[in-house]
PDB file of C-alpha atoms in Angstrom:
ATOM      1  CA  SER A   1      -4.819 -29.008  27.073  1.00  0.00           C
ATOM      2  CA  SER A   2      -6.128 -25.818  25.502  1.00  0.00           C
ATOM      3  CA  GLY A   3      -6.730 -25.286  21.828  1.00  0.00           C
ATOM      4  CA  ILE A   4      -8.431 -27.365  19.157  1.00  0.00           C
ATOM      5  CA  ASN A   5      -7.450 -30.926  18.413  1.00  0.00           C
ATOM      6  CA  ALA A   6      -6.489 -31.128  14.760  1.00  0.00           C
ATOM      7  CA  GLU A   7      -8.290 -34.479  14.482  1.00  0.00           C
ATOM      8  CA  TRP A   8     -11.551 -33.147  15.884  1.00  0.00           C
ATOM      9  CA  PRO A   9     -14.137 -33.327  13.082  1.00  0.00           C
ATOM     10  CA  LEU A  10     -15.251 -29.716  12.757  1.00  0.00           C
ATOM     11  CA  ARG A  11     -18.621 -29.091  11.183  1.00  0.00           C
ATOM     12  CA  PRO A  12     -18.301 -27.135   7.901  1.00  0.00           C
ATOM     13  CA  GLY A  13     -19.482 -23.875   9.437  1.00  0.00           C
ATOM     14  CA  TYR A  14     -16.911 -24.067  12.217  1.00  0.00           C
ATOM     15  CA  LYS A  15     -14.180 -25.005   9.778  1.00  0.00           C
ATOM     16  CA  LEU A  16     -14.903 -21.963   7.633  1.00  0.00           C
ATOM     17  CA  TYR A  17     -14.963 -19.778  10.734  1.00  0.00           C
ATOM     18  CA  PHE A  18     -11.554 -20.923  11.940  1.00  0.00           C
ATOM     19  CA  GLU A  19     -10.054 -20.688   8.448  1.00  0.00           C
ATOM     20  CA  ALA A  20     -11.272 -17.097   8.190  1.00  0.00           C
ATOM     21  CA  MET A  21      -9.923 -16.273  11.621  1.00  0.00           C
ATOM     22  CA  SER A  22      -6.470 -17.563  10.627  1.00  0.00           C
ATOM     23  CA  LYS A  23      -6.162 -15.240   7.629  1.00  0.00           C
ATOM     24  CA  ILE A  24      -4.463 -11.852   7.723  1.00  0.00           C
ATOM     25  CA  GLU A  25      -6.994  -9.036   7.530  1.00  0.00           C
ATOM     26  CA  LEU A  26      -6.043  -5.658   6.099  1.00  0.00           C
ATOM     27  CA  GLY A  27      -8.563  -2.869   6.504  1.00  0.00           C
ATOM     28  CA  TYR A  28      -8.533   0.418   4.621  1.00  0.00           C
ATOM     29  CA  TRP A  29     -10.793   2.674   2.612  1.00  0.00           C
ATOM     30  CA  ALA A  30     -11.722   1.487  -0.893  1.00  0.00           C
ATOM     31  CA  LEU A  31      -9.017   3.609  -2.488  1.00  0.00           C
ATOM     32  CA  ARG A  32      -5.271   3.276  -3.056  1.00  0.00           C
ATOM     33  CA  ALA A  33      -3.569   6.055  -1.036  1.00  0.00           C
ATOM     34  CA  LEU A  34      -1.753   4.591   1.999  1.00  0.00           C
ATOM     35  CA  GLY A  35      -3.343   1.133   1.901  1.00  0.00           C
ATOM     36  CA  GLU A  36      -2.220  -0.094  -1.498  1.00  0.00           C
ATOM     37  CA  PRO A  37       1.492  -0.715  -0.727  1.00  0.00           C
ATOM     38  CA  SER A  38       0.560  -3.298   1.928  1.00  0.00           C
ATOM     39  CA  ARG A  39      -2.022  -4.851  -0.383  1.00  0.00           C
ATOM     40  CA  LEU A  40       0.694  -5.240  -3.020  1.00  0.00           C
ATOM     41  CA  VAL A  41       2.998  -7.019  -0.551  1.00  0.00           C
ATOM     42  CA  LEU A  42       0.192  -9.451   0.338  1.00  0.00           C
ATOM     43  CA  ARG A  43      -0.584 -10.080  -3.322  1.00  0.00           C
ATOM     44  CA  HIS A  44       3.085 -10.714  -4.069  1.00  0.00           C
ATOM     45  CA  ALA A  45       3.290 -13.120  -1.102  1.00  0.00           C
ATOM     46  CA  GLY A  46       0.482 -15.176  -2.614  1.00  0.00           C
ATOM     47  CA  VAL A  47      -1.263 -15.845   0.699  1.00  0.00           C
ATOM     48  CA  ASP A  48      -4.974 -15.945   1.413  1.00  0.00           C
ATOM     49  CA  TRP A  49      -5.962 -12.741   3.158  1.00  0.00           C
ATOM     50  CA  VAL A  50      -9.039 -10.674   3.864  1.00  0.00           C
ATOM     51  CA  ASP A  51      -9.205  -7.342   2.044  1.00  0.00           C
ATOM     52  CA  THR A  52     -11.571  -5.238   4.141  1.00  0.00           C
ATOM     53  CA  ALA A  53     -12.113  -2.362   1.736  1.00  0.00           C
ATOM     54  CA  ILE A  54     -14.417   0.162   3.400  1.00  0.00           C
ATOM     55  CA  PRO A  55     -16.441   2.245   0.931  1.00  0.00           C
ATOM     56  CA  LEU A  56     -16.143   6.003   1.262  1.00  0.00           C
ATOM     57  CA  ASN A  57     -19.863   6.559   1.608  1.00  0.00           C
ATOM     58  CA  ASP A  58     -22.281   7.008   4.509  1.00  0.00           C
ATOM     59  CA  GLU A  59     -22.580   3.260   5.044  1.00  0.00           C
ATOM     60  CA  GLY A  60     -18.799   2.793   5.070  1.00  0.00           C
ATOM     61  CA  LYS A  61     -18.252   5.720   7.414  1.00  0.00           C
ATOM     62  CA  GLU A  62     -20.896   4.323   9.767  1.00  0.00           C
ATOM     63  CA  LEU A  63     -19.176   0.921   9.692  1.00  0.00           C
ATOM     64  CA  TRP A  64     -15.742   2.345  10.471  1.00  0.00           C
ATOM     65  CA  PHE A  65     -16.367   5.257  12.820  1.00  0.00           C
ATOM     66  CA  ASN A  66     -19.308   3.859  14.791  1.00  0.00           C
ATOM     67  CA  GLN A  67     -18.739   0.108  14.710  1.00  0.00           C
ATOM     68  CA  LYS A  68     -15.161  -0.978  14.010  1.00  0.00           C
ATOM     69  CA  LYS A  69     -12.808   1.867  14.959  1.00  0.00           C
ATOM     70  CA  TYR A  70     -13.071   1.624  18.742  1.00  0.00           C
ATOM     71  CA  ASN A  71     -14.301  -1.968  18.956  1.00  0.00           C
ATOM     72  CA  SER A  72     -11.509  -3.859  17.212  1.00  0.00           C
ATOM     73  CA  GLY A  73      -8.866  -3.992  19.942  1.00  0.00           C
ATOM     74  CA  LEU A  74      -6.552  -1.525  18.192  1.00  0.00           C
ATOM     75  CA  ASP A  75      -4.143   0.439  20.416  1.00  0.00           C
ATOM     76  CA  PHE A  76      -4.203   3.426  18.072  1.00  0.00           C
ATOM     77  CA  PRO A  77      -7.407   3.056  16.034  1.00  0.00           C
ATOM     78  CA  ASN A  78      -6.788   4.167  12.472  1.00  0.00           C
ATOM     79  CA  LEU A  79      -6.732   3.066   8.852  1.00  0.00           C
ATOM     80  CA  PRO A  80      -5.028   1.069   7.541  1.00  0.00           C
ATOM     81  CA  TYR A  81      -5.149  -1.617  10.201  1.00  0.00           C
ATOM     82  CA  LEU A  82      -3.817  -5.165  10.080  1.00  0.00           C
ATOM     83  CA  VAL A  83      -4.899  -8.186  12.105  1.00  0.00           C
ATOM     84  CA  ASP A  84      -2.737 -11.317  12.017  1.00  0.00           C
ATOM     85  CA  GLY A  85      -3.811 -13.670  14.780  1.00  0.00           C
ATOM     86  CA  ASP A  86      -3.031 -11.884  18.040  1.00  0.00           C
ATOM     87  CA  VAL A  87      -1.135  -9.124  16.234  1.00  0.00           C
ATOM     88  CA  LYS A  88      -3.195  -5.969  15.704  1.00  0.00           C
ATOM     89  CA  ILE A  89      -1.437  -2.916  14.314  1.00  0.00           C
ATOM     90  CA  THR A  90      -2.170   0.397  12.639  1.00  0.00           C
ATOM     91  CA  GLN A  91      -0.115   3.077  10.845  1.00  0.00           C
ATOM     92  CA  SER A  92       0.695   2.470   7.193  1.00  0.00           C
ATOM     93  CA  LEU A  93       4.477   2.198   7.607  1.00  0.00           C
ATOM     94  CA  ALA A  94       4.202  -0.102  10.628  1.00  0.00           C
ATOM     95  CA  VAL A  95       1.862  -2.369   8.647  1.00  0.00           C
ATOM     96  CA  VAL A  96       4.016  -2.597   5.523  1.00  0.00           C
ATOM     97  CA  ARG A  97       7.187  -3.136   7.602  1.00  0.00           C
ATOM     98  CA  TYR A  98       5.476  -5.944   9.529  1.00  0.00           C
ATOM     99  CA  LEU A  99       4.494  -7.632   6.276  1.00  0.00           C
ATOM    100  CA  GLY A 100       8.044  -7.212   5.022  1.00  0.00           C
ATOM    101  CA  ARG A 101       9.369  -9.072   8.066  1.00  0.00           C
ATOM    102  CA  LYS A 102       6.704 -11.761   7.806  1.00  0.00           C
ATOM    103  CA  PHE A 103       7.351 -12.553   4.159  1.00  0.00           C
ATOM    104  CA  GLY A 104      11.142 -12.256   3.996  1.00  0.00           C
ATOM    105  CA  LEU A 105      11.065  -8.825   2.394  1.00  0.00           C
ATOM    106  CA  SER A 106      12.947  -6.877   5.057  1.00  0.00           C
ATOM    107  CA  PRO A 107      16.212  -5.100   4.238  1.00  0.00           C
ATOM    108  CA  ASP A 108      19.420  -6.766   5.411  1.00  0.00           C
ATOM    109  CA  GLU A 109      21.141  -5.245   8.428  1.00  0.00           C
ATOM    110  CA  PRO A 110      23.806  -3.282   6.460  1.00  0.00           C
ATOM    111  CA  ASP A 111      21.051  -1.653   4.383  1.00  0.00           C
ATOM    112  CA  LEU A 112      18.737  -0.562   7.209  1.00  0.00           C
ATOM    113  CA  ALA A 113      19.856   3.082   7.322  1.00  0.00           C
ATOM    114  CA  ARG A 114      19.467   3.470   3.563  1.00  0.00           C
ATOM    115  CA  ALA A 115      16.127   1.682   3.742  1.00  0.00           C
ATOM    116  CA  ASP A 116      14.830   4.056   6.414  1.00  0.00           C
ATOM    117  CA  MET A 117      16.033   7.044   4.419  1.00  0.00           C
ATOM    118  CA  PHE A 118      14.364   5.869   1.201  1.00  0.00           C
ATOM    119  CA  GLU A 119      11.132   5.020   2.974  1.00  0.00           C
ATOM    120  CA  GLN A 120      10.861   8.393   4.686  1.00  0.00           C
ATOM    121  CA  ASN A 121      11.814  10.310   1.554  1.00  0.00           C
ATOM    122  CA  VAL A 122       9.072   8.556  -0.408  1.00  0.00           C
ATOM    123  CA  MET A 123       6.571   9.151   2.419  1.00  0.00           C
ATOM    124  CA  ASP A 124       7.468  12.856   2.337  1.00  0.00           C
ATOM    125  CA  LEU A 125       6.556  12.861  -1.356  1.00  0.00           C
ATOM    126  CA  ARG A 126       3.278  11.076  -0.658  1.00  0.00           C
ATOM    127  CA  ASN A 127       2.413  13.666   2.009  1.00  0.00           C
ATOM    128  CA  ALA A 128       3.264  16.457  -0.440  1.00  0.00           C
ATOM    129  CA  ILE A 129       0.888  14.958  -3.026  1.00  0.00           C
ATOM    130  CA  THR A 130      -1.864  14.701  -0.423  1.00  0.00           C
ATOM    131  CA  ALA A 131      -1.481  18.353   0.541  1.00  0.00           C
ATOM    132  CA  LEU A 132      -1.382  19.402  -3.119  1.00  0.00           C
ATOM    133  CA  CYS A 133      -4.416  17.431  -4.217  1.00  0.00           C
ATOM    134  CA  PHE A 134      -6.759  19.003  -1.675  1.00  0.00           C
ATOM    135  CA  LYS A 135      -5.780  22.592  -2.477  1.00  0.00           C
ATOM    136  CA  PRO A 136      -8.586  24.698  -3.974  1.00  0.00           C
ATOM    137  CA  ASN A 137      -6.016  26.322  -6.304  1.00  0.00           C
ATOM    138  CA  PHE A 138      -4.790  22.899  -7.439  1.00  0.00           C
ATOM    139  CA  GLU A 139      -3.625  23.814 -10.951  1.00  0.00           C
ATOM    140  CA  GLU A 140      -1.612  26.793  -9.738  1.00  0.00           C
ATOM    141  CA  ALA A 141      -0.119  24.775  -6.870  1.00  0.00           C
ATOM    142  CA  LYS A 142       0.696  21.900  -9.242  1.00  0.00           C
ATOM    143  CA  ALA A 143       2.627  24.247 -11.541  1.00  0.00           C
ATOM    144  CA  GLU A 144       4.758  25.293  -8.564  1.00  0.00           C
ATOM    145  CA  PHE A 145       5.211  21.688  -7.422  1.00  0.00           C
ATOM    146  CA  LEU A 146       6.357  20.114 -10.705  1.00  0.00           C
ATOM    147  CA  PRO A 147       9.892  21.619 -10.835  1.00  0.00           C
ATOM    148  CA  LYS A 148      10.494  20.255  -7.331  1.00  0.00           C
ATOM    149  CA  LEU A 149       9.068  16.910  -8.420  1.00  0.00           C
ATOM    150  CA  GLU A 150      11.556  16.699 -11.280  1.00  0.00           C
ATOM    151  CA  THR A 151      14.423  17.107  -8.800  1.00  0.00           C
ATOM    152  CA  ARG A 152      12.986  14.598  -6.332  1.00  0.00           C
ATOM    153  CA  LEU A 153      12.382  11.932  -8.976  1.00  0.00           C
ATOM    154  CA  GLY A 154      15.934  12.382 -10.221  1.00  0.00           C
ATOM    155  CA  GLU A 155      17.233  11.822  -6.694  1.00  0.00           C
ATOM    156  CA  ILE A 156      15.207   8.612  -6.331  1.00  0.00           C
ATOM    157  CA  ALA A 157      16.419   7.342  -9.705  1.00  0.00           C
ATOM    158  CA  LYS A 158      20.029   8.024  -8.705  1.00  0.00           C
ATOM    159  CA  PHE A 159      19.479   6.213  -5.386  1.00  0.00           C
ATOM    160  CA  ILE A 160      18.147   3.077  -7.110  1.00  0.00           C
ATOM    161  CA  GLY A 161      20.825   3.246  -9.801  1.00  0.00           C
ATOM    162  CA  ALA A 162      21.507  -0.073 -11.500  1.00  0.00           C
ATOM    163  CA  GLY A 163      19.192  -1.804  -9.030  1.00  0.00           C
ATOM    164  CA  PRO A 164      17.634  -4.054  -9.979  1.00  0.00           C
ATOM    165  CA  TRP A 165      15.705  -3.301  -6.780  1.00  0.00           C
ATOM    166  CA  VAL A 166      15.614  -0.290  -4.479  1.00  0.00           C
ATOM    167  CA  LEU A 167      18.382  -1.709  -2.263  1.00  0.00           C
ATOM    168  CA  GLY A 168      20.304  -3.598  -4.926  1.00  0.00           C
ATOM    169  CA  ASP A 169      19.961  -7.332  -5.446  1.00  0.00           C
ATOM    170  CA  LYS A 170      17.385  -8.033  -2.733  1.00  0.00           C
ATOM    171  CA  LEU A 171      13.673  -7.474  -3.312  1.00  0.00           C
ATOM    172  CA  THR A 172      12.150  -5.798  -0.227  1.00  0.00           C
ATOM    173  CA  TYR A 173       8.872  -4.256   0.853  1.00  0.00           C
ATOM    174  CA  LEU A 174      10.365  -0.917  -0.232  1.00  0.00           C
ATOM    175  CA  ASP A 175      10.019  -1.976  -3.852  1.00  0.00           C
ATOM    176  CA  PHE A 176       6.255  -2.280  -3.447  1.00  0.00           C
ATOM    177  CA  PHE A 177       5.999   0.817  -1.283  1.00  0.00           C
ATOM    178  CA  GLY A 178       8.130   2.846  -3.685  1.00  0.00           C
ATOM    179  CA  TYR A 179       6.368   1.438  -6.733  1.00  0.00           C
ATOM    180  CA  GLU A 180       2.907   2.432  -5.503  1.00  0.00           C
ATOM    181  CA  ILE A 181       3.765   5.952  -4.361  1.00  0.00           C
ATOM    182  CA  LEU A 182       5.690   6.577  -7.574  1.00  0.00           C
ATOM    183  CA  GLN A 183       2.579   5.491  -9.471  1.00  0.00           C
ATOM    184  CA  HIS A 184       0.713   8.321  -7.746  1.00  0.00           C
ATOM    185  CA  LEU A 185       3.362  10.732  -8.992  1.00  0.00           C
ATOM    186  CA  LYS A 186       3.222   9.216 -12.461  1.00  0.00           C
ATOM    187  CA  ALA A 187      -0.539   9.735 -12.576  1.00  0.00           C
ATOM    188  CA  LEU A 188      -0.014  13.356 -11.548  1.00  0.00           C
ATOM    189  CA  SER A 189       2.679  14.008 -14.175  1.00  0.00           C
ATOM    190  CA  PRO A 190       3.482  11.113 -16.562  1.00  0.00           C
ATOM    191  CA  GLU A 191       6.055  13.180 -18.458  1.00  0.00           C
ATOM    192  CA  HIS A 192       8.166  13.763 -15.348  1.00  0.00           C
ATOM    193  CA  PHE A 193       8.069  10.075 -14.344  1.00  0.00           C
ATOM    194  CA  ASN A 194       8.844   8.805 -17.838  1.00  0.00           C
ATOM    195  CA  LYS A 195      11.934  11.026 -18.099  1.00  0.00           C
ATOM    196  CA  GLU A 196      13.627   8.772 -15.541  1.00  0.00           C
ATOM    197  CA  SER A 197      14.461   5.482 -17.267  1.00  0.00           C
ATOM    198  CA  VAL A 198      15.556   3.922 -13.953  1.00  0.00           C
ATOM    199  CA  LEU A 199      12.058   4.439 -12.533  1.00  0.00           C
ATOM    200  CA  VAL A 200      10.395   3.130 -15.678  1.00  0.00           C
ATOM    201  CA  GLU A 201      12.572   0.003 -15.575  1.00  0.00           C
ATOM    202  CA  HIS A 202      11.883  -0.542 -11.853  1.00  0.00           C
ATOM    203  CA  GLU A 203       8.153  -0.190 -12.503  1.00  0.00           C
ATOM    204  CA  LYS A 204       8.365  -2.912 -15.169  1.00  0.00           C
ATOM    205  CA  ARG A 205      10.338  -5.265 -12.896  1.00  0.00           C
ATOM    206  CA  VAL A 206       7.729  -4.971 -10.145  1.00  0.00           C
ATOM    207  CA  ARG A 207       4.852  -5.493 -12.555  1.00  0.00           C
ATOM    208  CA  ASP A 208       6.596  -8.538 -14.084  1.00  0.00           C
ATOM    209  CA  LEU A 209       6.895 -10.406 -10.776  1.00  0.00           C
ATOM    210  CA  PRO A 210       4.717 -13.525 -11.290  1.00  0.00           C
ATOM    211  CA  ASN A 211       1.969 -12.747  -8.764  1.00  0.00           C
ATOM    212  CA  MET A 212       2.050  -9.071  -9.631  1.00  0.00           C
ATOM    213  CA  LYS A 213       1.682  -9.821 -13.335  1.00  0.00           C
ATOM    214  CA  LYS A 214      -1.392 -11.946 -12.599  1.00  0.00           C
ATOM    215  CA  TRP A 215      -2.848  -9.203 -10.409  1.00  0.00           C
ATOM    216  CA  PHE A 216      -2.352  -6.349 -12.858  1.00  0.00           C
ATOM    217  CA  GLU A 217      -3.873  -8.416 -15.660  1.00  0.00           C
ATOM    218  CA  SER A 218      -6.861  -9.491 -13.574  1.00  0.00           C
ATOM    219  CA  GLU A 219     -10.372  -8.073 -13.831  1.00  0.00           C
ATOM    220  CA  GLY A 220     -10.322  -7.259 -10.118  1.00  0.00           C
ATOM    221  CA  CYS A 221      -7.181  -5.099 -10.278  1.00  0.00           C
ATOM    222  CA  THR A 222      -7.985  -2.021  -8.204  1.00  0.00           C
ATOM    223  CA  ASP A 223      -5.859   0.209 -10.457  1.00  0.00           C
ATOM    224  CA  LYS A 224      -8.904   0.022 -12.745  1.00  0.00           C
ATOM    225  CA  THR A 225     -11.477   0.932 -10.108  1.00  0.00           C
ATOM    226  CA  TYR A 226      -9.940   2.791  -7.130  1.00  0.00           C
ATOM    227  CA  CYS A 227      -9.033   6.463  -6.909  1.00  0.00           C
ATOM    228  CA  ILE A 228      -5.548   7.302  -5.643  1.00  0.00           C
ATOM    229  CA  ASN A 229      -6.904   9.887  -3.216  1.00  0.00           C
ATOM    230  CA  ALA A 230     -10.310  10.341  -1.650  1.00  0.00           C
ATOM    231  CA  PRO A 231     -12.923  10.964  -4.373  1.00  0.00           C
ATOM    232  CA  PHE A 232     -13.758  14.350  -2.845  1.00  0.00           C
ATOM    233  CA  ALA A 233     -10.179  15.642  -3.338  1.00  0.00           C
ATOM    234  CA  VAL A 234      -9.709  18.383  -5.948  1.00  0.00           C
ATOM    235  CA  TRP A 235      -7.483  15.842  -7.770  1.00  0.00           C
ATOM    236  CA  PRO A 236      -8.675  12.371  -6.715  1.00  0.00           C
ATOM    237  CA  GLY A 237      -6.455  10.512  -9.189  1.00  0.00           C
ATOM    238  CA  LYS A 238      -9.305   8.650 -10.835  1.00  0.00           C
ATOM    239  CA  PRO A 239      -8.520   5.324 -12.529  1.00  0.00           C
ATOM    240  CA  SER A 240      -7.668   5.706 -16.192  1.00  0.00           C
TER     241      SER A 240
END
């Protein structure tokens, strides 16, 4: 028969190799942006996983573009990527949805349409931030953006309502996805975020989840070290 006999006495080196190979690997630049929502889901799940954080420097770019990108068996090579055994996927939404299914954090069938709508609305906001933060006239563009942001945050708060989670009583991957992208908006304009008590309360509920609480209090918490956007953006969203 194929495979490895569980009783076969593996030498330590082999054992470590196979243990590493069995872990989920998530690869993304060493910043928050589109990789952090999936990292949050993995941290909440409490599983061992490999965080391949690629530095945004010449060495990191060499590693990704010349070594890993087209040599990792990815159908659509991109960052973030996820490897889980034989499963290899890219695209940030595909990755976070996959993790949602894997860890019991998918929306229930009756909520799927609302889930899709929330997800895409939040992604639209993330894309708007990205466009804004690379504009040479950032301050002027930000002043034009903030009135629209106030409206959009109000709509999200109304959608969540009494919650306690994005889709009501069930915690889903959307809570981590929404939490992280809303943190980007909060960093951009704390006063607009803090006006919406529903969003402030949702933020606290996510941060109070046991594994999340441990993560945010840890020395390694990337909120303290990673930029939200690429460090060469006009507004990189540096850690406070």
